[in-house]
Short mmCIF file of C-alpha atoms and ligand atoms in Angstrom, two decimals:
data_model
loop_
_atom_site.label_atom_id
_atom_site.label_comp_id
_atom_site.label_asym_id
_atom_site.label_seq_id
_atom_site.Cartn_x
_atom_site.Cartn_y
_atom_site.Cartn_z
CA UNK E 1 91.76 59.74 123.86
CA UNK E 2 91.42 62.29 126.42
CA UNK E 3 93.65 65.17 126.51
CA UNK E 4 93.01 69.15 128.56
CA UNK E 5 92.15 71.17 125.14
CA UNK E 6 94.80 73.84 125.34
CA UNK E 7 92.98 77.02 127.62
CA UNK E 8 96.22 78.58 128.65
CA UNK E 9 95.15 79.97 132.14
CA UNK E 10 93.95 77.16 133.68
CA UNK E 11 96.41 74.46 132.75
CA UNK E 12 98.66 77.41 134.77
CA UNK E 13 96.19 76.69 138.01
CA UNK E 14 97.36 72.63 137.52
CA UNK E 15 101.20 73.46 138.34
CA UNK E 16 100.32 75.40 141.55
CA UNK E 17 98.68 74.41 144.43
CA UNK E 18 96.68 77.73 145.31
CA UNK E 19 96.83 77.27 148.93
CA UNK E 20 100.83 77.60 148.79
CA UNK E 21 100.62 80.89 146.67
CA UNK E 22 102.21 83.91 149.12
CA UNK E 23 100.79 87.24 149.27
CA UNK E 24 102.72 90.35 148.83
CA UNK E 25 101.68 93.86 150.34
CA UNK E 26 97.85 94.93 150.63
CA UNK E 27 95.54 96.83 148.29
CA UNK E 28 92.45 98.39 148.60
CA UNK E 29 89.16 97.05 146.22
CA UNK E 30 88.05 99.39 143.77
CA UNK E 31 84.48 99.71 144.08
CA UNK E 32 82.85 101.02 140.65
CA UNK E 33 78.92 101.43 139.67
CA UNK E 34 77.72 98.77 137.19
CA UNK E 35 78.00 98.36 134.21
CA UNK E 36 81.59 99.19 134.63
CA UNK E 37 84.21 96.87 136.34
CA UNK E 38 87.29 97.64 137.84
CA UNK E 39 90.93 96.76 136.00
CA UNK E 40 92.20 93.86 135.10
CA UNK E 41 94.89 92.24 137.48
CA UNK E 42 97.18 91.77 135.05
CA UNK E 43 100.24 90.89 136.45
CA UNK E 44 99.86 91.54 139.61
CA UNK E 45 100.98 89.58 142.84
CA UNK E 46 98.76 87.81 145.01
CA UNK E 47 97.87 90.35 147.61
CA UNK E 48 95.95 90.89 150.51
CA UNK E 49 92.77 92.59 148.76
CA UNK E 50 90.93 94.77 151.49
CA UNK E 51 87.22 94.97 150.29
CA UNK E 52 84.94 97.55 151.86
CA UNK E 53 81.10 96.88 151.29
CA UNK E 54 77.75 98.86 152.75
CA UNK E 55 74.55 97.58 152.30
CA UNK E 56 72.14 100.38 152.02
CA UNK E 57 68.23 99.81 151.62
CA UNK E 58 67.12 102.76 149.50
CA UNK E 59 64.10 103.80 147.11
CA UNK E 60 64.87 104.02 143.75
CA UNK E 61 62.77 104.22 140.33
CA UNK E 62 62.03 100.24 138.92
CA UNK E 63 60.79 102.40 135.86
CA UNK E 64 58.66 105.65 134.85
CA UNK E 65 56.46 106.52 137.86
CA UNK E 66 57.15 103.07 139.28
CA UNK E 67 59.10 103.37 142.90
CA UNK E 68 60.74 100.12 144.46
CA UNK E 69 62.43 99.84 148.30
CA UNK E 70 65.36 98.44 146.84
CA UNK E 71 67.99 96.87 149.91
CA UNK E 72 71.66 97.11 147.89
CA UNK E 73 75.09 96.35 148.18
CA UNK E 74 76.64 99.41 147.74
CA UNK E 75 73.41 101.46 146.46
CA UNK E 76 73.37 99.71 143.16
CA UNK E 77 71.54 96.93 142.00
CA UNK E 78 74.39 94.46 140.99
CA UNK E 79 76.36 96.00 144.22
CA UNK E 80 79.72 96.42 143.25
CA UNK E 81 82.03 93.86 141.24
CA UNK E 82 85.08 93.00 142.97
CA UNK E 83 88.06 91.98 140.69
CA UNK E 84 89.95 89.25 142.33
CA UNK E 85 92.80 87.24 141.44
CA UNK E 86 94.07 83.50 142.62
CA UNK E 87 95.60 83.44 145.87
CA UNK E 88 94.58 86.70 147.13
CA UNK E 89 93.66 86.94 150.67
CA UNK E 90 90.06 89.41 150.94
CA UNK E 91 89.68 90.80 153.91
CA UNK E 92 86.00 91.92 153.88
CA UNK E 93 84.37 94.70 155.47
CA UNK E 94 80.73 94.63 155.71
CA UNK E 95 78.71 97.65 157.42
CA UNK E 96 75.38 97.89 157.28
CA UNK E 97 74.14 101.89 156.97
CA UNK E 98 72.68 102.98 160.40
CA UNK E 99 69.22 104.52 158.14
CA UNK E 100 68.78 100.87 157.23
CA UNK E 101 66.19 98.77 159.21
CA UNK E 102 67.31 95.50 158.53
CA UNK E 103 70.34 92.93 159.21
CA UNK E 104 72.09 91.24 156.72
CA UNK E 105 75.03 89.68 155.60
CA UNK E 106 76.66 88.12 152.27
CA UNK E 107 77.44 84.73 150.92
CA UNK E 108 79.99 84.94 148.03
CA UNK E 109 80.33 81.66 146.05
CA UNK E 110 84.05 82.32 145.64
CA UNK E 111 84.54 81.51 149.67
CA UNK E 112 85.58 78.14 150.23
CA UNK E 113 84.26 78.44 153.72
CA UNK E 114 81.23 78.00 155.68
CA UNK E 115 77.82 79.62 154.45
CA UNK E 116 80.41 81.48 151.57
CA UNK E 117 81.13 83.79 154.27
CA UNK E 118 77.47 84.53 155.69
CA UNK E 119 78.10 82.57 158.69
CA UNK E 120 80.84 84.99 159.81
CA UNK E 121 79.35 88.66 158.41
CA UNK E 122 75.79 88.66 159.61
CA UNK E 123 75.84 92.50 160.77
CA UNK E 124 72.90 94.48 162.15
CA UNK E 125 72.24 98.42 161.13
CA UNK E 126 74.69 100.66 162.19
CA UNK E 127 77.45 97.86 162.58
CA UNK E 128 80.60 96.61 160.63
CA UNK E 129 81.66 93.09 160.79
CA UNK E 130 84.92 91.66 159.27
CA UNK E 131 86.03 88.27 157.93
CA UNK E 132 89.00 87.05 155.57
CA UNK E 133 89.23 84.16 152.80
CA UNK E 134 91.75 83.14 150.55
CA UNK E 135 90.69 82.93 146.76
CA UNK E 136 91.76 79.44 145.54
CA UNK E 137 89.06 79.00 142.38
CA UNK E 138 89.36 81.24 139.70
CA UNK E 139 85.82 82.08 137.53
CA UNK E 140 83.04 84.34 137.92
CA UNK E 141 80.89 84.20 140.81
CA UNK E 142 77.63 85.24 142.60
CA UNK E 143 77.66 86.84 145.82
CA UNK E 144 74.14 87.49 147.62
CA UNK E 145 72.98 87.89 150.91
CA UNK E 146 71.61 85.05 153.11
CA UNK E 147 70.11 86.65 155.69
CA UNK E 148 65.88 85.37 155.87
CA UNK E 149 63.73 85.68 154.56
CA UNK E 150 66.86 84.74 152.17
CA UNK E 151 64.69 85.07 148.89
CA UNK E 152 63.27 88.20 149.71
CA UNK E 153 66.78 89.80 150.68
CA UNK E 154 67.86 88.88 147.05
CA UNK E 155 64.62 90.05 145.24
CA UNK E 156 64.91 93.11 146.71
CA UNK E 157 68.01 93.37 144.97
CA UNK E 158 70.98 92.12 147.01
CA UNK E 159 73.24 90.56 144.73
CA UNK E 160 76.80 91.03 142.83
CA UNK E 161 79.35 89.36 141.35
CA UNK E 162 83.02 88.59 141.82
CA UNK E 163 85.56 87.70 139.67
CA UNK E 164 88.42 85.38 140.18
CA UNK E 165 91.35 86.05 137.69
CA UNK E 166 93.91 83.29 136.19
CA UNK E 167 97.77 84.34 137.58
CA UNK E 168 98.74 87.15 134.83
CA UNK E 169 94.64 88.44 134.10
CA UNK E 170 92.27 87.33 131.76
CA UNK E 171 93.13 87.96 127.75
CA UNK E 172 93.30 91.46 127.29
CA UNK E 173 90.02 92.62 125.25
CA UNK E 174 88.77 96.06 124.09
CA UNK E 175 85.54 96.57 126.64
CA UNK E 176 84.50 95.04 129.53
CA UNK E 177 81.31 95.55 130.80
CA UNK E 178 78.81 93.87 133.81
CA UNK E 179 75.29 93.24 133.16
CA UNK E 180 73.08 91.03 136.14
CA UNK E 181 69.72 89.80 135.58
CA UNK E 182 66.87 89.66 138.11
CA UNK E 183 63.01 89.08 138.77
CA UNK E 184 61.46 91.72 140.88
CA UNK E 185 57.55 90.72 142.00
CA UNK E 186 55.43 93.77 143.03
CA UNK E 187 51.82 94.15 144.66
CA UNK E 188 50.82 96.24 141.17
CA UNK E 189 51.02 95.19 138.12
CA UNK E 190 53.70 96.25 135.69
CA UNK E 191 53.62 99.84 135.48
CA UNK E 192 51.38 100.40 138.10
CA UNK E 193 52.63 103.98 139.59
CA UNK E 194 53.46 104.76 142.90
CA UNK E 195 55.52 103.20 145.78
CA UNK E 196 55.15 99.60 144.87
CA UNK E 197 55.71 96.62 147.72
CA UNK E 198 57.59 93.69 147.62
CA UNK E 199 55.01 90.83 146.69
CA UNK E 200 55.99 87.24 148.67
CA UNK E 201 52.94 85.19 146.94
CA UNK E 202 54.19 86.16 143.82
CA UNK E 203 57.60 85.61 144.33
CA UNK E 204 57.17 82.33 145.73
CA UNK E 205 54.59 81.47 142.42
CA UNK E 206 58.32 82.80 140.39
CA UNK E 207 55.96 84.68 138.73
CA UNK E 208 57.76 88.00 138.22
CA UNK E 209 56.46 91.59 137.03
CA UNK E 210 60.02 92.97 136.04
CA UNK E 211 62.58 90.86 134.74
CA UNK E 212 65.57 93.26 134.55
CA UNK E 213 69.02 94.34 133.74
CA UNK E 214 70.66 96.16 136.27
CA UNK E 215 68.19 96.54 138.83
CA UNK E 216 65.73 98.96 136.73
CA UNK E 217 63.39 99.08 133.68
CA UNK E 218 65.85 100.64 130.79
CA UNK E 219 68.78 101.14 132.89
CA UNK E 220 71.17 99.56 129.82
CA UNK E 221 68.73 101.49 127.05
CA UNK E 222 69.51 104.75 125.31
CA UNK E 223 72.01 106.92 126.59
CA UNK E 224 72.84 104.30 129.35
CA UNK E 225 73.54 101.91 126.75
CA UNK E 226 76.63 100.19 126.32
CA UNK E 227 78.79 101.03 123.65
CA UNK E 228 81.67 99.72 121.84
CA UNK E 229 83.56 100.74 118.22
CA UNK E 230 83.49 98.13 115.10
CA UNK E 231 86.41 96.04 115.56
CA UNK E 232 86.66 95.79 119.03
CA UNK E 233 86.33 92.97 121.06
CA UNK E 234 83.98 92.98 123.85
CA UNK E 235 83.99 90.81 127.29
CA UNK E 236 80.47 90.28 129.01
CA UNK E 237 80.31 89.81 132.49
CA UNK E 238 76.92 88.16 132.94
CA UNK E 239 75.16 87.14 135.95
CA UNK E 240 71.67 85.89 137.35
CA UNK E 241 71.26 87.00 140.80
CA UNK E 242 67.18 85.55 140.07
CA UNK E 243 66.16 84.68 142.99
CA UNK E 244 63.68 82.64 141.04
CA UNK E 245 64.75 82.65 136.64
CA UNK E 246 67.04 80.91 134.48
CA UNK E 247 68.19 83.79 131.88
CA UNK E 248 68.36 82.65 128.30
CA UNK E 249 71.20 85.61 127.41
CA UNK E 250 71.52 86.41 124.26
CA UNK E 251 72.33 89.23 122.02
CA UNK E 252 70.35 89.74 118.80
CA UNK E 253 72.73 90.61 116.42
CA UNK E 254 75.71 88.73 117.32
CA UNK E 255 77.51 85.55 118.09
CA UNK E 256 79.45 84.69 121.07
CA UNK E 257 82.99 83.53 120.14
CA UNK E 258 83.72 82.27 123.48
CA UNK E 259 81.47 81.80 126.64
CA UNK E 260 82.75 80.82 129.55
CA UNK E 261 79.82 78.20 130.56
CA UNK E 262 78.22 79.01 133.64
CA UNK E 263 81.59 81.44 134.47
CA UNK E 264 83.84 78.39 135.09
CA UNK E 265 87.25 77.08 132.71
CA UNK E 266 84.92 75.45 130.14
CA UNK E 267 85.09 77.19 127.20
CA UNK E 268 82.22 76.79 124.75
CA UNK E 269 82.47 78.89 121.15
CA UNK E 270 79.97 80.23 118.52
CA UNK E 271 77.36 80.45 121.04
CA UNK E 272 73.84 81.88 119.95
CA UNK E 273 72.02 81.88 123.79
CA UNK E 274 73.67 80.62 127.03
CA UNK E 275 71.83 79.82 129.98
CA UNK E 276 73.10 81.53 133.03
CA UNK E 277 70.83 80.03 136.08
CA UNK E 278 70.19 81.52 138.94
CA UNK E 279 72.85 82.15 141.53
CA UNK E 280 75.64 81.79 138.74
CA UNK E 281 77.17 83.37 135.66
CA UNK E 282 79.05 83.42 132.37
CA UNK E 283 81.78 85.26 130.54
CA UNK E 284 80.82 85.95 126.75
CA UNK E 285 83.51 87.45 124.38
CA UNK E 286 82.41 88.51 121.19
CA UNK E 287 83.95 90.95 118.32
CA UNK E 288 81.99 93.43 117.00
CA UNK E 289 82.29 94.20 113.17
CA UNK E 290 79.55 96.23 111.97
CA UNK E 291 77.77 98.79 113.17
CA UNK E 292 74.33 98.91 114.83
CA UNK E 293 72.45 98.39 118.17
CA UNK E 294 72.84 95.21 119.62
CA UNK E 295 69.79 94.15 121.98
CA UNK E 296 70.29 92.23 124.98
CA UNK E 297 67.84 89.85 126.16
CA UNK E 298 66.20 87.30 128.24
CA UNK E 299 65.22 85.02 125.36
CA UNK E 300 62.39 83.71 127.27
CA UNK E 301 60.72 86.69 125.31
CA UNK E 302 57.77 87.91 126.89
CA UNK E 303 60.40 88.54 129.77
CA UNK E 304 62.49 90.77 127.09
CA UNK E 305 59.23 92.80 125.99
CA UNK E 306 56.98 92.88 128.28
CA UNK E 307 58.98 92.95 131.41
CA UNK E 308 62.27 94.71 131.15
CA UNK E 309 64.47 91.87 130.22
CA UNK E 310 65.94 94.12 127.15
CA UNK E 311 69.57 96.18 126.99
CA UNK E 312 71.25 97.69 124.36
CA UNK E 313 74.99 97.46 123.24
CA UNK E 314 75.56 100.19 120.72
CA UNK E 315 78.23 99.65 118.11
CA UNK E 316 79.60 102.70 116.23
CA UNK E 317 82.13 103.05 113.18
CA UNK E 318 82.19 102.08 109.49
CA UNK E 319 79.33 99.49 107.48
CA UNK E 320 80.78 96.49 106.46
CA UNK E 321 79.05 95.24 103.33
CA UNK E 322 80.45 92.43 103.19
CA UNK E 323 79.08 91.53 106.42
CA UNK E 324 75.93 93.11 105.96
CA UNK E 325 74.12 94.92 104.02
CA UNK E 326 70.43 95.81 103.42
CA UNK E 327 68.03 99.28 104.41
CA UNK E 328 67.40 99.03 108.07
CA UNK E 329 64.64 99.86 109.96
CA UNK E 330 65.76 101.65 112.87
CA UNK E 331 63.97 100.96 116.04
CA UNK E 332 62.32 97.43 115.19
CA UNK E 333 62.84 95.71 119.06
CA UNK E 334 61.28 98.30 121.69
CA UNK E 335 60.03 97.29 125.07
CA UNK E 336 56.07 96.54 124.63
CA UNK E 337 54.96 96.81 128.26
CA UNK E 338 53.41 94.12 130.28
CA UNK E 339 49.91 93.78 131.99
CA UNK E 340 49.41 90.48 132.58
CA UNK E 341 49.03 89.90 135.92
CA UNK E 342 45.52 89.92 137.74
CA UNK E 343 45.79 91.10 141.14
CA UNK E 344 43.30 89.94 143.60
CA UNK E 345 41.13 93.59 144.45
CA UNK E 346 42.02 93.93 147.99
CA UNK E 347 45.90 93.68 147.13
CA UNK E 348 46.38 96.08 144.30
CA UNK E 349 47.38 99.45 145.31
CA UNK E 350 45.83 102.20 144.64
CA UNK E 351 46.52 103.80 141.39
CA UNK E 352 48.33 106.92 141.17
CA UNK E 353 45.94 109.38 138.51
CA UNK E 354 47.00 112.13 136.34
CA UNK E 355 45.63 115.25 138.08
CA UNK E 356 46.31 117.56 135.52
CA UNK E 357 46.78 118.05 131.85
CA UNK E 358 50.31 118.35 132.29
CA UNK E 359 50.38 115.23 134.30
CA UNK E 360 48.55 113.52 131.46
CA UNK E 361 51.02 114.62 129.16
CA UNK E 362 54.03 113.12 131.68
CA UNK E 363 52.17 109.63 132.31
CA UNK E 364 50.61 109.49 128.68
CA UNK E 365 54.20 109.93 127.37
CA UNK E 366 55.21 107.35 129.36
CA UNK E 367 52.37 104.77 128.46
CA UNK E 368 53.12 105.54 124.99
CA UNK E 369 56.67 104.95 125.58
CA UNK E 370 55.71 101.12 126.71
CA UNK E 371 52.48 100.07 125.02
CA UNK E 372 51.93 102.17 121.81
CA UNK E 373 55.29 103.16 120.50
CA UNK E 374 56.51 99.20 119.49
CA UNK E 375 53.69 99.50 116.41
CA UNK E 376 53.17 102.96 116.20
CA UNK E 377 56.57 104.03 116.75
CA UNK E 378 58.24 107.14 118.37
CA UNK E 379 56.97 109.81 116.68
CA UNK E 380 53.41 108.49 115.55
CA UNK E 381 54.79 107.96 112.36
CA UNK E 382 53.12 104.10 112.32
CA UNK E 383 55.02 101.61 109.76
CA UNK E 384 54.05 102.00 105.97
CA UNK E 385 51.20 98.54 105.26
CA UNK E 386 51.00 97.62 109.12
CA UNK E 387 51.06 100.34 111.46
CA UNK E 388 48.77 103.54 110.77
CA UNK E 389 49.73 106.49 111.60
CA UNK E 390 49.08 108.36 114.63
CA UNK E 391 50.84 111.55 113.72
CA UNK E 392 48.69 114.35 112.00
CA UNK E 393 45.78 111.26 111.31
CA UNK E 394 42.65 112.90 109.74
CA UNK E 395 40.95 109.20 111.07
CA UNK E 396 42.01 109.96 115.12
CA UNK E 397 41.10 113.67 114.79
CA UNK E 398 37.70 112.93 112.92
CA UNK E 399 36.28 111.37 116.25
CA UNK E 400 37.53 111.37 119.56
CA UNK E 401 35.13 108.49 120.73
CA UNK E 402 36.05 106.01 118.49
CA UNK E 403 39.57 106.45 119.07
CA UNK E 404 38.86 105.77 123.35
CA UNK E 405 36.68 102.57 121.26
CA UNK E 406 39.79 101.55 119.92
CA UNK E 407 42.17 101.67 122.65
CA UNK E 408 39.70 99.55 125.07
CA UNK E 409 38.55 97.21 122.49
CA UNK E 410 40.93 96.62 119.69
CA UNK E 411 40.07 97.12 116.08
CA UNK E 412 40.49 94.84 112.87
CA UNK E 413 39.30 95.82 109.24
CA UNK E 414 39.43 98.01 106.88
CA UNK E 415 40.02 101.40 107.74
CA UNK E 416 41.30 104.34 105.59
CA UNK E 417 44.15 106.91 107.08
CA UNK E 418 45.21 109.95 105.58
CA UNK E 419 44.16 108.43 102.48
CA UNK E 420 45.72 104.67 103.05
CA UNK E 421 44.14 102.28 103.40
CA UNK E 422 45.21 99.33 106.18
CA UNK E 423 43.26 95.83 107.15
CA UNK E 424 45.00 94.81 109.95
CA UNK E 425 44.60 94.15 113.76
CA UNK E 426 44.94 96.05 116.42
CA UNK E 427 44.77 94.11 120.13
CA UNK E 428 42.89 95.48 122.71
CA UNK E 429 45.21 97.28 125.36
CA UNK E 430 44.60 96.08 129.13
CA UNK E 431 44.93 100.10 130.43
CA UNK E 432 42.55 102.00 132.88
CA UNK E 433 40.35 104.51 131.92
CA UNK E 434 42.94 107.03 133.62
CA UNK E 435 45.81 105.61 131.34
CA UNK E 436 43.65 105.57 127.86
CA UNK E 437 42.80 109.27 129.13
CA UNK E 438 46.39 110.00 129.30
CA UNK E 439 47.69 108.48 126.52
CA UNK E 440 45.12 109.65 123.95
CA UNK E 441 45.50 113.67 125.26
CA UNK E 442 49.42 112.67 124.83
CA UNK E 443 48.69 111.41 121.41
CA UNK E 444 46.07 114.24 120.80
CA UNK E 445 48.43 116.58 121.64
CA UNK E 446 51.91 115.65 119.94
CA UNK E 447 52.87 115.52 116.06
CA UNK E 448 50.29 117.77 114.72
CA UNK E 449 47.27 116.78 115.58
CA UNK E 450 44.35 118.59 116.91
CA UNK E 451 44.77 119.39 120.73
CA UNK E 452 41.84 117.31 122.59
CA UNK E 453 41.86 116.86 125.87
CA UNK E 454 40.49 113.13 126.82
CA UNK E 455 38.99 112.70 130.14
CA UNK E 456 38.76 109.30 132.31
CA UNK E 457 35.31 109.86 132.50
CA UNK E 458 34.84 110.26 128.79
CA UNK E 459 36.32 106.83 128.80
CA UNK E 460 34.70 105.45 131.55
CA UNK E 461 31.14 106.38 129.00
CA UNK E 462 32.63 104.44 125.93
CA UNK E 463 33.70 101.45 128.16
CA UNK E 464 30.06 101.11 129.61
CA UNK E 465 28.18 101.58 126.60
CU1 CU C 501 70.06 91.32 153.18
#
């Protein structure tokens, strides 16, 4: 027996045709900065929905130290998210910023139209151009520009999403947030400092060196990480703008009760990782119950940890113990850093060195931040039968040179700190002699322990010995 399970919302799109729905009056598109989205339309009309949109090419940090030419919709990386509902009639503006030097335009999988609109909105700096479609398909979709070298206009970060809402609004829930993944392929490695090209070989090998959240490195982490309140129920508007990844989404930490496959009317439930492929979506609703950070992530994991594919929902309010209970261990799923790409020599960029001590500090910090801290932890502290310590550790202050040792080659066996003793393994860390400079004068010179500077030359002696 076949029947339509009962969805609500889209056995409403059955009765009417979509074509026949009337608009009344205009309104104007609220354009908001990811994460956030704009209302819900609730009960609104049908309406003629007048959508302004400026591409704007600008430089903007991918993450510490790490500069990308980023060409936007909007100057953020999703561009905006435009909040539709059935039967509306968009009338789209599309300028492109006079500063910029490219053309583009925008295909929007929500157009039932030729090229999804990029047929009719190709617009060169300087310029506006204008077209109209009628929304007939409600979901969540893509939009990206199409102008070529098409892949490289979306790795550089062109790419949004709109939303087509049922007559009367999607369920009401307590947050809503918007969250799009993509790959981003440099000349330099991951990390690599400085003003860092767009990388076509790469791109075309889908062999990224940031797979990120938002546009950036971090940019759903600490304080820019979501946040919601036990109890509440949360709505995820997730997207892939790629141009080259399937995302494995998932949240560690909680279930989804309902996902929206691939952002359409099928509604899947008690979903542990949904796919979201490139050039589409999904919409995950979930209710948080107890509190904690939730970590969002590419479960392809070496994309998670090693490059960027990692965001944070934080949940406040009261423990549940019923729900769970146990000592936690704050802190246990940090970025790791990623160097595993080798670039052929006369690609790679030069690198950008520390010039000074307090530059060592700044970068060391920062290498710290991505390659030590996720076994040594924040403060140096190291993790009691694992980790040593770092902080005040009478083994790193006893000799500077095999500390460098153990940064460029790795160390296993016994070893005794601060009076422990630990038998474990440390890998060797792929970092230049400028970056194991900087991040052992950082570590030398943080959480009480004894002030030595280390040079890249003093390096440079261990590593050809
Ligand atoms: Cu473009």
């Amino acid at each position: 027996m076949a029947f339509f399970s009962c969805n609500g919302p889209s056995e409403q799109k059955k009765e009417i045709d979509p074509t026949t729905i009337k608009v009344e009056g205009e309104l104007v598109a609220d354009m908001i900065d990811p994460p956030l989205v704009p209302l819900s339309v609730v009960n609104r009309p049908a309406k003629k929905l007048i959508v302004h949109m400026e591409v704007v090419e600008k430089e903007m940090e991918m993450t510490d130290g790490v500069i990308y030419n980023y060409w936007t919709f909007g100057g953020t990386v999703p561009g905006s998210f435009i909040r539709t509902r059935v039967g509306d009639e968009v009338e789209f503006h599309l300028k492109n910023h006079p500063d910029n030097k490219l053309p583009h335009n925008i295909d929007l999988h929500a157009v039932t139209g030729p090229g999804g609109g990029a047929e009719s909105s190709f617009v060169a700096p300087g310029h506006e151009t204008v077209f109209s479609f009628k929304v007939l398909n409600e979901g969540l979709y893509v939009y990206h520009c199409a102008t070529a070298p098409v892949g490289m206009h979306i790795a550089n970060g062109m790419y949004g999403l709109i939303l087509v809402e049922p007559a009367g609004g999607l369920p009401k829930v307590d947050k809503e947030y918007y969250i799009m993944q993509g790959d981003f392929y440099t000349k330099g490695a991951y990390g690599m400092r400085g003003l860092q090209p767009f990388d076509m070989n790469k791109a075309i090998d889908e062999n990224p060196d940031y797979v990120v959240f938002n546009g950036h490195v971090g940019a759903l982490n600490g304080d820019k990480a979501i946040t919601a309140n036990v109890g509440e129920t949360v709505r995820l508007f997730v997207g892939n703008g790629g141009p080259g990844l399937v995302s494995s989404f998932h949240v560690i930490g909680e279930i989804f009760d309902r996902v929206h496959v691939e952002g359409g009317s099928l509604i899947n439930e008690n979903v542990q990782t949904t796919l979201i492929p490139a050039g589409g979506a999904a919409m995950i609703e979930f209710k948080v119950e107890v509190p904690g950070t939730l970590i969002l992530v590419d479960h392809s994991i070496f994309r998670a940890f090693n490059k960027g594919a990692l965001g944070m929902l934080k949940v406040s309010g009261e423990e549940n113990k019923e729900i769970y209970s146990g000592t936690t261990q704050t802190g246990i799923y940090h970025p790791e850093g990623g160097r595993p790409q080798n670039m052929p020599e006369e690609e790679a960029v030069p690198e950008v060195v520390a010039e000074s001590i307090k530059e060592q500090m700044e970068f060391g910090k920062q290498i710290y931040a991505r390659t030590c801290l996720a076994c040594h932890q924040s403060e140096g502290q190291g993790i009691a039968h694992a980790f040593p310590p770092l902080a005040k550790s009478d083994y790193l202050n006893a000799d500077v040179n095999r500390a460098i040792d153990i940064v460029i080659n790795g160390k296993s066996g016994k070893i005794v700190v601060n009076g422990v003793e630990y038998n474990s393994v440390m890998t060797r860390q792929d970092l230049t002699d400028d970056e194991i400079a900087s991040v052992l004068t950082y570590v030398y010179n943080s959480w009480g322990n004894d002030k030595k500077v280390v040079t890249p030359a003093m390096v440079k002696a261990i590593r050809d010995k």
